[in-house]
Amino acid sequence: MSTENELFSAVDALLDQVAQDDLPTPAERKRLREAAGLSQAQIATALGARREAVGNWEIGKTEPRPPKRAAYARLLEGLAARFPASAADTPAPAPVIPEAFTGPAPVPAPAVEAPAAPATAVRPAPAAKPATTSRRPGAKKAAPKTTAAAAVDPRFENGPLAVIDADADGQVSAYCIGGLVLDVPAKTIPALVDWTLAEARLGQARLHRNGRDADPVLVLTPAALERFGLPAALSEEERNASRLPAGHKVVKQIERAGLQMTQRGLGPWARIYRDPEGSRRRCVQLCILPWNALDVREWGRKDNPQLLLTMHPADLVQYLGLYAARVMTPRGSTATTGLELMTALRPPTRAEKDEATGEFKPAFNADALTALYKVVDCEVPDEHPSLKGKFARHHLRTPAEMLMEEPYDWCRPLTDEECANPYLVAVDLNMSFAAAANSLTVGLNGPTHLTGNPAFDPALPGSWLVDLSHVDMSRVRVGGRTVDGDRLPSPFTPKGDRPEGLAWYATPTVAYAVELGFDVAPIEAYVRTQTSRYLDAWYKRLRDAYVDTMADMDVTTDLQGQEFLEAMARRKQVDPTMALLETAIKATAKGAIGKLRQRSRGQVPYYEPYPALERWTWRPDIRAAVLASQRTGMHRKLLKTAAAADLYPVAIGTDAIVYPSPGPSPLDVLPTTPEGKPVPGGFRLGVSPGMVKHQGTQTVLWAEQQFEERGGVFNIANLIKTADPTAGEGE
């Protein structure tokens, strides 16, 4: 005969079975918890579950299992009795999201088999790990992008990437966007790669119909490295080589498993792949965090170098996942990712149907970079192979031998009148290089050499050998007013000096001389006849990413004046994760332009070919055009400001402009119309690319001391970095 305890156990088992079907909807579970003022961590602690598991229950990713399910049902039943749902709390039915039309694929794609649903982790989380930082309500703008992408393409329903971590027991977990945590059964790197390809459902859909899907990225934490037998740090020799040696046990495991790696080997960013199945790539990219895969200067904070290593994996994946949703899946450094974004938005090839055979074949796109072309000596850096034997080893090329299109680095002494002002206020242009790329016409094909004093054509991008020394900027008239050009830098040289004799200039620089009313007479030129606004889509993608991220920190495009300055000053405290994202987006824009003329990193001897030269996107002429556009565009605003208010800068460093001011705020110095609006064509406070924000303020006395101590061989624009003249170094 059964004992009382046995009977109770049997009844409890029946109750557990009944509890399988009596849970409220995921949205109602979340409502009940929030109504009671409970956190996910509190519920997880009470049930002996992960906080992430509770999050998964509330979004419907997973369901609780016995015996936790019965306890969870009892909790929700008690909360429902105390906090009954009102009509306003009843969630609206979820809208049906149609499949997004992406057009024909470059090649016919085979049917994609749905992988088996991966098991989610429900084991208890280590007590030392903090709960994921919750997002404030106003910062939820990014969620629809990530969620919609997953809903449209079920192949990548778990997001573009995952952070791989291991607990003290050696159990490996994959943290995905949206709070999802997957149990990873893999015990080796090859098994991890195969699991990712077969079950993880990670990746990102192509950004252009003719492009390709992004490979899944796995970010490995220090604990994951230890679990998979990888060193916590690279030795000096390995750092120099940027990879593990071929004899390392993990490298051998990869080879024995039949997997392949690119020539970069197993380094901070490693690609491991199997041969494609038809048109389906089978490649996984590893981002090894402890090996400095995410440079702190681009992805983190300089004042906290260990931040990315100490972030909870759930926080880190949300940060990187949001970057992927707004920019693209990281491919390496921010510069590398920014360059890859250009190609992703302007793919070189497309599928074209052969009318004779009916089959599809690749064809080149007319608005993309599609091949390597012969370089022009004046456009390449000093170590380029094309210059071998043409100059002495330490010869410094002159402007007549080298295209010197760079941003401003200019500073001048203050006049007595300017010294009467107590402050120096620095403002800087938002996303200045990206803004300069907007609507810029660049060349796509190889150079055509024009000789015999060709007529200047502003519609032809390229390099022009022309003498602009006759251009006198000392008394330029703008809008009927005379501007003292001697107190402004020359728009034709990075140092702001007046040109001397013949020099090479990019098309935007020569076009600006014509715009100012001066005659130009080129001697020769190298131009590109196939033109395009190639960077427009790239600019718009980064512009939207930047503006959306700033809006998440309560800095919106409708803010003006003091309201804008205050929002900018507190933005990093509003959402520190968004502040990291802001830095990464800006570094992506700036670094990508630099990559267009990437220099040798010492991989090979001087004048020997280096890897960057093999890229179709190694285009120094496009970089020169962007920098010329940025510098001349800034000068155009300097002229407008000087004409409107007799206001002249005392220093410019890249995109920062320093003005003497009667007060410490940009509002004290930037001129306005009688109606209180910004001067047309001048500098305008705002968050959009091309507008300006407050970079910092210092006193005139401080500047005079700097000049005395340093002898004038420096640029004060590079030193004014804080909005508070009494504080330490800021942004």
XYZ file of C-alpha atoms in Angstrom:
731
model
C 0.000 0.000 0.000
C 1.307 3.450 -0.928
C 2.523 5.745 1.779
C 1.269 9.281 2.195
C 4.546 10.716 0.797
C 4.332 8.493 -2.262
C 0.760 9.603 -2.889
C 1.730 13.245 -2.551
C 4.625 12.698 -4.955
C 2.253 11.166 -7.489
C -0.126 14.112 -7.119
C 2.773 16.555 -7.526
C 3.745 14.767 -10.717
C 0.195 15.150 -12.038
C 0.240 18.820 -11.122
C 3.495 19.206 -13.027
C 1.870 17.655 -16.089
C -1.154 19.944 -15.800
C 1.205 22.905 -15.508
C 2.584 22.122 -18.971
C -0.357 23.855 -20.606
C -1.585 26.475 -18.172
C 1.052 29.174 -18.533
C -0.069 32.606 -19.753
C 1.289 34.056 -22.982
C 4.900 35.332 -23.005
C 3.733 38.967 -23.113
C 1.466 38.370 -20.100
C 4.338 36.772 -18.171
C 6.392 39.905 -18.671
C 3.462 42.148 -17.735
C 2.867 40.290 -14.493
C 6.515 40.479 -13.493
C 6.759 44.197 -14.239
C 3.452 44.895 -12.485
C 4.859 43.284 -9.343
C 8.098 45.273 -9.645
C 10.195 42.112 -9.890
C 13.328 41.727 -11.992
C 14.152 38.733 -14.155
C 17.114 38.065 -11.872
C 14.850 37.836 -8.800
C 12.600 35.285 -10.493
C 15.610 33.338 -11.745
C 17.067 33.180 -8.230
C 13.769 31.962 -6.768
C 13.433 29.226 -9.409
C 17.097 28.236 -9.537
C 17.301 29.208 -13.203
C 19.335 31.554 -15.372
C 18.239 35.159 -15.704
C 18.611 34.669 -19.465
C 16.270 31.683 -19.284
C 13.578 33.847 -17.688
C 14.109 36.365 -20.478
C 13.647 33.606 -23.054
C 10.376 32.544 -21.400
C 9.100 36.121 -21.632
C 9.816 36.457 -25.347
C 8.588 32.974 -26.226
C 11.973 31.626 -27.333
C 11.799 28.723 -24.910
C 9.428 27.245 -22.330
C 10.284 26.266 -18.760
C 10.748 22.570 -18.050
C 9.639 20.555 -14.999
C 10.025 21.026 -12.103
C 10.660 24.764 -12.720
C 7.572 24.997 -14.922
C 5.157 24.152 -12.115
C 6.791 26.616 -9.754
C 6.784 29.290 -12.451
C 3.095 28.632 -13.158
C 2.281 28.958 -9.463
C 4.145 32.260 -9.283
C 2.326 33.653 -12.307
C -1.030 32.472 -10.945
C -0.405 34.319 -7.706
C 0.700 37.480 -9.563
C -2.360 37.309 -11.827
C -4.642 37.261 -8.782
C -2.975 40.399 -7.416
C -2.521 42.222 -10.721
C -5.440 41.354 -13.025
C -5.108 42.496 -16.637
C -7.044 45.561 -17.724
C -8.218 46.252 -21.249
C -5.222 48.535 -21.771
C -2.877 45.724 -20.777
C -4.214 43.288 -23.346
C -1.586 43.088 -26.073
C -2.640 43.699 -29.642
C -2.270 40.768 -32.005
C 1.169 40.626 -33.574
C 1.198 41.968 -37.147
C 1.937 39.533 -39.916
C 5.347 40.360 -41.346
C 5.565 39.419 -45.026
C 8.693 37.973 -46.513
C 10.869 40.831 -47.760
C 11.398 40.906 -51.507
C 15.119 41.003 -52.219
C 15.065 40.364 -55.954
C 16.806 37.547 -57.784
C 19.904 36.095 -56.210
C 23.200 36.272 -58.132
C 22.985 32.508 -58.683
C 20.069 30.136 -58.186
C 20.051 29.142 -54.530
C 19.192 25.607 -53.452
C 16.447 24.964 -50.962
C 17.682 25.592 -47.446
C 17.011 22.768 -45.073
C 15.735 23.950 -41.721
C 18.303 22.921 -39.089
C 17.201 21.216 -35.954
C 16.086 23.602 -33.247
C 19.040 24.212 -30.922
C 18.565 23.440 -27.257
C 18.586 26.431 -24.971
C 20.526 26.590 -21.768
C 18.565 26.177 -18.579
C 21.381 25.351 -16.162
C 21.941 27.760 -13.261
C 24.152 30.747 -14.049
C 27.324 31.296 -11.992
C 26.635 33.637 -9.114
C 29.576 35.867 -10.054
C 27.996 36.908 -13.362
C 25.836 40.022 -13.157
C 22.487 40.325 -14.799
C 22.308 41.898 -18.230
C 21.983 45.660 -18.156
C 18.419 46.642 -19.008
C 17.792 49.126 -21.806
C 15.857 52.279 -20.984
C 12.434 52.592 -22.725
C 13.602 55.408 -24.995
C 16.451 53.293 -26.361
C 14.316 50.576 -27.935
C 14.472 52.027 -31.431
C 17.098 49.498 -32.496
C 15.027 46.459 -31.576
C 12.669 46.505 -34.568
C 15.603 46.377 -37.002
C 17.156 43.332 -35.402
C 13.837 41.615 -34.758
C 12.493 42.281 -38.230
C 15.611 40.879 -39.844
C 15.250 37.661 -37.861
C 11.553 37.417 -38.691
C 12.143 37.871 -42.418
C 14.976 35.348 -42.767
C 14.596 32.219 -40.605
C 18.126 31.091 -41.522
C 19.480 33.810 -39.232
C 16.750 33.986 -36.615
C 19.269 34.070 -33.745
C 21.092 37.125 -35.084
C 24.350 37.891 -36.875
C 26.733 36.829 -34.106
C 27.089 35.232 -30.695
C 29.416 35.591 -27.729
C 30.833 32.225 -26.664
C 31.493 31.865 -22.943
C 32.136 29.016 -20.498
C 31.299 28.684 -16.819
C 33.359 27.201 -14.003
C 32.062 23.713 -14.823
C 33.255 23.985 -18.419
C 29.755 24.248 -19.885
C 29.844 26.419 -23.018
C 27.068 28.887 -23.839
C 26.341 31.043 -26.872
C 24.838 34.410 -25.950
C 22.711 35.780 -28.793
C 20.786 38.990 -29.310
C 17.475 39.458 -27.516
C 18.607 37.648 -24.357
C 18.692 34.211 -26.000
C 21.281 31.764 -24.606
C 22.088 28.513 -26.397
C 23.816 25.488 -24.916
C 26.868 24.598 -27.002
C 27.750 20.895 -26.974
C 31.095 21.442 -28.742
C 34.330 20.630 -26.919
C 36.746 21.679 -29.678
C 37.028 24.555 -32.139
C 36.191 22.308 -35.147
C 33.085 21.041 -33.344
C 32.145 24.623 -32.495
C 32.387 25.615 -36.159
C 30.304 22.651 -37.300
C 27.688 23.316 -34.614
C 27.460 26.925 -35.772
C 26.969 25.913 -39.400
C 24.409 23.198 -38.611
C 22.369 24.458 -35.670
C 23.113 27.988 -34.477
C 21.109 29.866 -37.135
C 23.527 32.783 -37.069
C 24.367 35.185 -39.883
C 23.086 38.291 -41.597
C 21.171 38.662 -44.845
C 22.854 40.516 -47.684
C 22.606 44.301 -47.736
C 22.221 44.403 -51.530
C 20.359 42.000 -53.788
C 23.573 41.260 -55.706
C 25.710 40.839 -52.603
C 26.237 37.872 -50.322
C 25.072 36.981 -46.840
C 27.405 37.738 -43.961
C 29.117 34.808 -42.298
C 28.281 34.174 -38.621
C 30.717 35.647 -36.111
C 31.619 33.962 -32.820
C 33.190 36.223 -30.193
C 35.329 34.139 -27.834
C 35.755 35.292 -24.222
C 38.783 34.432 -22.018
C 36.817 31.576 -20.423
C 35.972 30.162 -23.853
C 39.636 30.260 -24.891
C 40.583 28.214 -21.857
C 37.792 25.727 -22.557
C 38.891 25.200 -26.170
C 42.611 24.961 -25.461
C 43.638 28.346 -26.851
C 46.194 30.559 -25.069
C 44.901 33.488 -23.028
C 47.304 35.799 -24.889
C 49.603 35.619 -27.891
C 53.352 35.591 -27.396
C 55.424 38.435 -28.847
C 56.367 36.299 -31.836
C 52.733 35.296 -32.370
C 51.583 38.911 -32.081
C 54.084 39.930 -34.752
C 52.782 37.166 -36.997
C 49.150 37.849 -35.945
C 48.453 34.123 -35.660
C 49.216 30.908 -33.828
C 52.041 28.772 -35.278
C 51.123 25.949 -37.639
C 52.145 23.355 -35.051
C 49.705 24.476 -32.361
C 47.354 21.706 -31.254
C 44.187 23.662 -32.105
C 45.490 24.406 -35.613
C 46.143 20.694 -36.035
C 42.621 19.892 -34.797
C 41.196 22.171 -37.471
C 43.269 20.516 -40.188
C 42.375 16.989 -39.053
C 38.673 17.887 -39.124
C 38.940 18.778 -42.804
C 38.316 22.462 -42.150
C 40.253 25.204 -43.885
C 41.539 28.620 -42.880
C 42.470 31.689 -44.880
C 46.097 32.793 -45.196
C 45.666 34.885 -42.059
C 45.593 31.630 -40.068
C 44.278 31.383 -36.517
C 44.671 34.947 -35.311
C 42.514 37.595 -33.613
C 40.111 37.468 -36.599
C 40.095 33.989 -38.122
C 37.932 32.543 -40.888
C 37.348 28.792 -40.710
C 35.337 27.146 -43.455
C 34.348 24.082 -45.398
C 33.888 23.990 -49.146
C 30.591 25.633 -50.206
C 27.506 23.536 -50.896
C 26.342 24.922 -54.216
C 25.879 28.655 -53.644
C 25.762 28.290 -49.848
C 28.883 29.398 -48.051
C 29.974 27.410 -45.021
C 32.236 29.805 -43.198
C 32.492 30.990 -39.591
C 34.525 33.958 -38.402
C 36.109 33.908 -34.961
C 36.620 37.168 -33.074
C 39.055 36.317 -30.284
C 38.518 39.008 -27.685
C 41.601 38.510 -25.447
C 43.872 38.737 -28.513
C 42.816 42.359 -29.091
C 40.424 41.552 -31.922
C 38.336 44.535 -30.805
C 40.754 47.445 -30.481
C 39.844 49.472 -27.406
C 40.423 52.728 -29.333
C 37.669 51.789 -31.768
C 35.271 49.516 -29.892
C 35.851 50.363 -26.226
C 36.991 53.184 -23.965
C 40.544 54.460 -23.671
C 40.095 55.136 -19.957
C 38.955 51.541 -19.360
C 41.024 49.190 -21.578
C 39.579 46.081 -19.899
C 35.944 47.067 -20.448
C 35.200 44.676 -23.312
C 36.929 41.786 -21.523
C 34.898 42.329 -18.358
C 31.490 43.004 -19.946
C 28.896 40.325 -19.347
C 28.505 38.280 -22.565
C 24.825 39.220 -22.813
C 25.748 42.928 -22.762
C 28.564 42.468 -25.256
C 26.402 40.624 -27.774
C 23.714 43.293 -27.562
C 26.335 45.970 -28.303
C 27.925 44.133 -31.229
C 24.553 42.914 -32.485
C 23.268 46.464 -32.625
C 26.381 47.507 -34.561
C 25.695 44.669 -36.990
C 22.064 45.708 -37.386
C 22.871 49.362 -38.031
C 26.178 49.069 -39.900
C 26.973 45.434 -40.752
C 28.403 42.311 -39.144
C 31.956 43.185 -38.024
C 34.646 41.846 -40.357
C 37.709 42.916 -38.353
C 38.726 46.413 -37.328
C 36.231 49.218 -37.791
C 38.278 50.389 -40.787
C 38.105 46.964 -42.411
C 34.379 46.746 -41.702
C 33.807 50.204 -43.163
C 35.621 49.244 -46.348
C 33.673 45.979 -46.579
C 30.483 48.000 -46.180
C 31.296 49.855 -49.402
C 31.519 46.555 -51.284
C 28.442 45.110 -49.572
C 26.361 48.090 -50.713
C 27.938 48.265 -54.190
C 28.715 44.634 -55.140
C 31.055 44.283 -58.125
C 29.022 41.573 -59.880
C 25.432 40.571 -60.530
C 23.665 37.615 -62.121
C 22.920 38.066 -65.816
C 20.896 35.629 -67.888
C 22.506 34.286 -71.045
C 19.773 34.552 -73.657
C 21.343 31.787 -75.741
C 21.629 29.147 -73.007
C 19.113 30.453 -70.465
C 21.725 30.077 -67.725
C 22.863 32.782 -65.349
C 26.420 34.053 -65.465
C 28.236 36.770 -63.498
C 28.381 40.265 -64.978
C 29.987 43.446 -63.673
C 27.914 46.243 -62.163
C 28.371 49.655 -63.737
C 28.304 51.547 -60.408
C 30.934 49.491 -58.557
C 34.686 48.955 -58.337
C 35.291 45.834 -60.403
C 39.026 45.499 -61.110
C 42.572 46.546 -60.301
C 43.887 49.303 -62.525
C 47.271 50.807 -63.232
C 48.246 53.293 -60.537
C 49.381 56.878 -60.989
C 52.760 57.734 -59.450
C 51.607 61.060 -58.019
C 48.720 59.372 -56.157
C 50.590 56.548 -54.378
C 52.459 56.680 -51.028
C 56.262 56.749 -50.858
C 56.774 52.986 -50.389
C 54.708 51.933 -53.423
C 56.478 49.542 -55.839
C 55.806 51.847 -58.810
C 58.231 54.408 -57.336
C 61.173 52.011 -57.095
C 64.279 53.567 -58.636
C 62.595 56.915 -59.358
C 63.659 58.775 -56.217
C 66.474 58.592 -53.698
C 65.690 56.422 -50.659
C 65.015 59.349 -48.314
C 63.796 61.841 -50.889
C 60.837 63.944 -49.769
C 58.490 64.313 -52.681
C 57.278 67.800 -53.470
C 53.680 68.836 -54.256
C 54.676 68.704 -57.935
C 55.586 65.033 -57.466
C 52.897 63.876 -55.037
C 49.180 64.492 -54.551
C 49.027 65.963 -51.032
C 45.307 66.041 -50.299
C 45.015 65.846 -46.517
C 42.783 67.436 -43.842
C 43.784 70.696 -42.215
C 46.561 70.932 -39.628
C 46.838 74.711 -39.236
C 47.411 77.159 -36.422
C 48.300 80.861 -36.255
C 49.135 83.341 -33.471
C 46.296 85.314 -31.945
C 46.021 88.996 -32.748
C 45.910 91.596 -29.954
C 42.197 92.045 -30.589
C 41.578 88.293 -30.330
C 43.570 88.098 -27.077
C 41.006 90.439 -25.532
C 38.578 87.499 -25.553
C 38.812 85.317 -22.426
C 38.077 81.977 -24.119
C 38.938 79.739 -27.043
C 35.983 77.574 -28.102
C 36.509 74.503 -30.276
C 33.724 73.011 -32.363
C 34.089 69.969 -34.581
C 32.237 68.627 -37.573
C 30.164 65.499 -37.016
C 31.289 62.575 -39.194
C 33.220 65.008 -41.398
C 34.756 62.447 -43.775
C 31.462 60.648 -44.262
C 29.689 63.961 -44.850
C 32.345 64.915 -47.433
C 31.655 61.658 -49.305
C 27.972 62.501 -49.687
C 27.066 63.295 -53.329
C 30.759 63.167 -54.300
C 31.482 62.005 -57.843
C 34.435 59.604 -57.973
C 36.070 57.562 -60.695
C 35.557 53.827 -61.022
C 37.827 52.825 -63.889
C 41.514 53.302 -64.597
C 43.249 56.631 -65.253
C 43.351 58.414 -68.583
C 46.432 60.596 -69.022
C 45.690 64.063 -70.418
C 48.596 66.144 -71.698
C 49.078 69.347 -73.653
C 47.432 71.797 -71.219
C 44.008 70.126 -71.019
C 41.007 72.241 -70.089
C 39.807 71.643 -66.551
C 36.563 69.695 -66.349
C 35.002 69.543 -62.852
C 32.931 66.523 -63.934
C 36.064 64.365 -64.344
C 37.412 63.010 -61.043
C 41.165 62.606 -60.880
C 44.421 64.488 -60.326
C 45.448 67.738 -62.012
C 48.913 69.323 -62.252
C 48.216 73.031 -61.992
C 49.787 76.223 -60.614
C 47.525 77.916 -58.036
C 50.169 80.229 -56.596
C 48.463 83.183 -58.303
C 45.306 82.678 -56.229
C 45.280 85.601 -53.769
C 42.967 84.885 -50.840
C 43.928 88.009 -48.877
C 40.917 90.075 -49.994
C 38.233 87.665 -51.128
C 34.678 88.981 -51.487
C 31.825 86.807 -50.227
C 28.222 87.931 -50.492
C 29.272 91.507 -51.196
C 31.640 91.634 -48.203
C 35.439 91.562 -48.187
C 37.034 88.821 -46.090
C 40.523 89.076 -44.599
C 41.886 85.901 -46.152
C 45.251 86.292 -44.404
C 43.537 85.223 -41.174
C 42.201 82.086 -42.852
C 44.137 79.046 -44.047
C 44.587 78.544 -47.773
C 42.042 76.024 -49.047
C 44.662 74.424 -51.294
C 47.192 73.031 -48.794
C 46.770 71.005 -45.558
C 49.077 73.364 -43.640
C 47.115 76.362 -44.860
C 50.104 77.903 -46.658
C 49.786 79.643 -50.005
C 50.768 77.283 -52.860
C 54.128 77.757 -54.556
C 54.325 76.776 -58.219
C 53.000 73.615 -59.831
C 51.319 70.995 -57.651
C 48.981 68.039 -57.998
C 45.421 68.581 -56.810
C 42.274 66.444 -56.748
C 39.294 67.620 -58.775
C 37.340 69.117 -55.800
C 40.281 71.399 -54.925
C 40.689 72.767 -58.453
C 36.914 73.121 -58.767
C 36.886 75.230 -55.587
C 39.479 77.604 -57.079
C 37.184 78.028 -60.080
C 34.219 78.579 -57.735
C 36.128 81.416 -56.044
C 36.525 83.103 -59.432
C 40.142 82.289 -60.287
C 41.486 81.028 -63.603
C 43.133 77.608 -63.675
C 45.382 76.232 -66.426
C 46.335 72.571 -65.875
C 49.544 71.265 -67.459
C 48.470 67.605 -67.398
C 46.001 65.349 -65.612
C 45.039 61.772 -64.809
C 41.258 61.469 -64.902
C 38.649 58.694 -64.722
C 35.930 58.696 -67.342
C 33.607 56.141 -65.711
C 32.117 58.111 -62.837
C 29.640 57.397 -60.058
C 28.449 58.640 -56.702
C 29.840 55.378 -55.419
C 29.911 56.378 -51.743
C 26.334 57.663 -51.452
C 24.802 54.417 -50.153
C 27.755 53.971 -47.777
C 27.278 57.477 -46.404
C 23.528 57.055 -45.947
C 23.960 53.764 -44.072
C 26.479 55.302 -41.666
C 24.486 58.528 -41.343
C 21.369 56.628 -40.303
C 23.359 54.460 -37.897
C 24.914 57.526 -36.269
C 21.701 59.551 -36.041
C 19.717 56.594 -34.651
C 22.406 55.897 -32.056
C 22.530 59.520 -30.949
C 18.732 59.515 -30.682
C 18.999 56.538 -28.318
C 21.047 58.849 -26.078
C 18.328 61.533 -26.309
C 20.286 63.633 -28.833
C 17.779 64.071 -31.638
C 17.823 66.058 -34.878
C 15.214 68.521 -33.638
C 17.359 69.782 -30.744
C 18.915 73.222 -31.127
C 21.019 75.673 -29.160
C 21.466 75.131 -25.442
C 19.111 72.150 -25.433
C 21.354 70.376 -27.941
C 24.547 71.206 -26.013
C 23.078 69.882 -22.758
C 21.887 66.671 -24.410
C 25.355 66.123 -25.886
C 27.032 66.709 -22.528
C 24.958 64.051 -20.728
C 24.594 61.492 -23.525
C 27.203 59.037 -22.242
C 25.483 58.837 -18.870
C 22.102 58.255 -20.542
C 23.253 55.011 -22.176
C 26.920 53.941 -21.904
C 26.424 51.138 -24.460
C 25.169 53.604 -27.039
C 28.217 55.757 -26.293
C 30.415 52.807 -27.269
C 28.375 52.358 -30.429
C 28.794 56.050 -31.295
C 32.581 55.682 -31.099
C 32.565 52.543 -33.238
C 30.406 54.122 -35.960
C 32.608 57.223 -36.167
C 35.736 55.055 -36.324
C 34.127 53.000 -39.102
C 33.566 56.072 -41.264
C 36.995 57.589 -40.683
C 38.940 54.329 -40.929
C 37.307 53.213 -44.166
C 38.422 56.366 -45.982
C 41.972 55.758 -44.755
C 41.829 52.161 -45.972
C 41.361 53.401 -49.539
C 45.078 54.254 -49.477
C 46.329 51.792 -46.880
C 50.085 51.958 -46.461
C 52.517 49.122 -45.852
C 52.663 47.955 -42.249
C 56.220 46.756 -42.571
C 55.158 43.321 -43.840
C 57.550 43.613 -46.796
C 60.648 45.651 -47.674
C 60.317 49.154 -49.119
C 59.069 49.234 -52.735
C 57.880 45.609 -52.559
C 54.187 44.775 -53.129
C 52.164 44.492 -49.914
C 48.793 42.743 -49.426
C 46.553 45.828 -49.509
C 47.582 46.542 -53.096
C 45.743 43.419 -54.261
C 42.334 44.844 -53.302
C 40.048 46.411 -55.877
C 39.178 48.913 -53.162
C 42.766 50.187 -52.883
C 41.940 53.505 -54.530
C 44.089 56.432 -53.327
C 42.402 58.732 -55.848
C 39.025 58.242 -54.124
C 40.550 58.934 -50.713
C 42.147 62.116 -52.081
C 38.811 63.270 -53.498
C 37.060 62.769 -50.132
C 39.748 64.646 -48.184
C 39.809 67.454 -50.747
C 36.025 67.711 -50.491
C 36.210 67.778 -46.683
C 38.863 70.513 -46.587
C 37.338 72.771 -49.248
C 33.858 72.290 -47.778
C 35.172 73.452 -44.401
C 36.864 76.464 -45.999
C 33.608 77.409 -47.695
C 31.938 77.580 -44.259
C 34.878 79.520 -42.825
C 34.412 82.154 -45.519
C 30.664 82.404 -44.905
C 31.238 82.782 -41.149
C 33.946 85.408 -41.616
C 31.790 87.408 -44.034
C 28.760 87.286 -41.724
C 30.407 88.147 -38.397
C 34.043 89.144 -39.049
C 34.938 85.959 -37.140
C 38.139 84.065 -37.921
C 39.534 80.776 -36.569
C 42.918 80.598 -34.879
C 43.467 76.846 -35.363
C 42.064 73.870 -37.260
C 42.923 70.243 -36.574
C 41.336 67.782 -39.032
C 37.669 68.572 -38.280
C 38.009 70.790 -35.183
C 37.840 74.588 -35.513
C 38.956 76.935 -32.720
C 37.490 80.441 -32.400
C 38.268 83.195 -29.857
C 35.099 83.834 -27.874
C 33.715 86.181 -25.211
C 32.080 83.186 -23.481
C 32.795 79.473 -22.953
C 29.934 78.156 -25.103
C 29.632 77.787 -28.880
C 26.477 79.871 -28.527
C 28.732 82.770 -27.475
C 30.698 82.705 -30.712
C 28.823 81.116 -33.643
C 27.010 83.901 -35.503
C 23.278 84.007 -36.103
C 20.890 86.049 -38.230
C 18.748 88.827 -36.678
C 16.011 86.177 -36.348
C 18.330 84.069 -34.189
C 18.937 81.378 -36.798
C 22.373 80.103 -37.906
C 24.071 82.043 -40.686
C 23.249 80.424 -44.063
C 26.203 78.397 -45.289
C 28.048 78.671 -41.970
C 28.517 76.318 -39.046
C 25.296 75.017 -37.520
C 24.963 73.255 -34.165
C 23.274 69.877 -34.561
C 23.679 66.134 -34.559
C 23.529 65.411 -38.299
C 26.777 64.727 -40.211
C 28.318 67.999 -41.374
C 26.870 69.988 -38.469
C 29.042 70.896 -35.491
C 29.111 70.093 -31.807
C 31.117 71.473 -28.882
C 34.539 69.831 -28.668
C 35.952 71.862 -25.793
C 36.860 75.221 -24.298
C 40.094 76.676 -22.922
C 41.187 80.131 -21.875
C 43.256 82.492 -24.003
C 45.747 82.641 -21.118
C 46.153 78.874 -21.359
C 46.861 79.197 -25.104
C 49.499 81.892 -24.550
C 51.228 79.666 -21.995
C 51.216 76.788 -24.475
C 52.805 78.970 -27.149
C 55.514 80.097 -24.736
C 56.302 76.585 -23.502
C 56.218 74.846 -26.878
C 57.616 77.586 -29.054
C 54.612 77.639 -31.382
C 55.399 74.254 -33.003
C 52.065 72.631 -32.254
C 48.351 72.947 -32.955
C 46.128 74.052 -30.067
C 43.106 72.540 -31.848
C 44.496 69.103 -30.977
C 44.717 69.980 -27.265
C 41.271 71.442 -26.611
C 39.339 68.251 -25.934
C 37.064 69.022 -23.021
C 33.922 71.110 -22.734
C 35.017 72.255 -19.263
C 38.189 74.426 -19.172
C 38.851 73.329 -15.582
C 38.476 69.578 -16.218
C 40.891 66.970 -17.505
C 40.988 65.457 -20.957
C 37.563 64.681 -22.364
C 36.272 63.149 -25.564
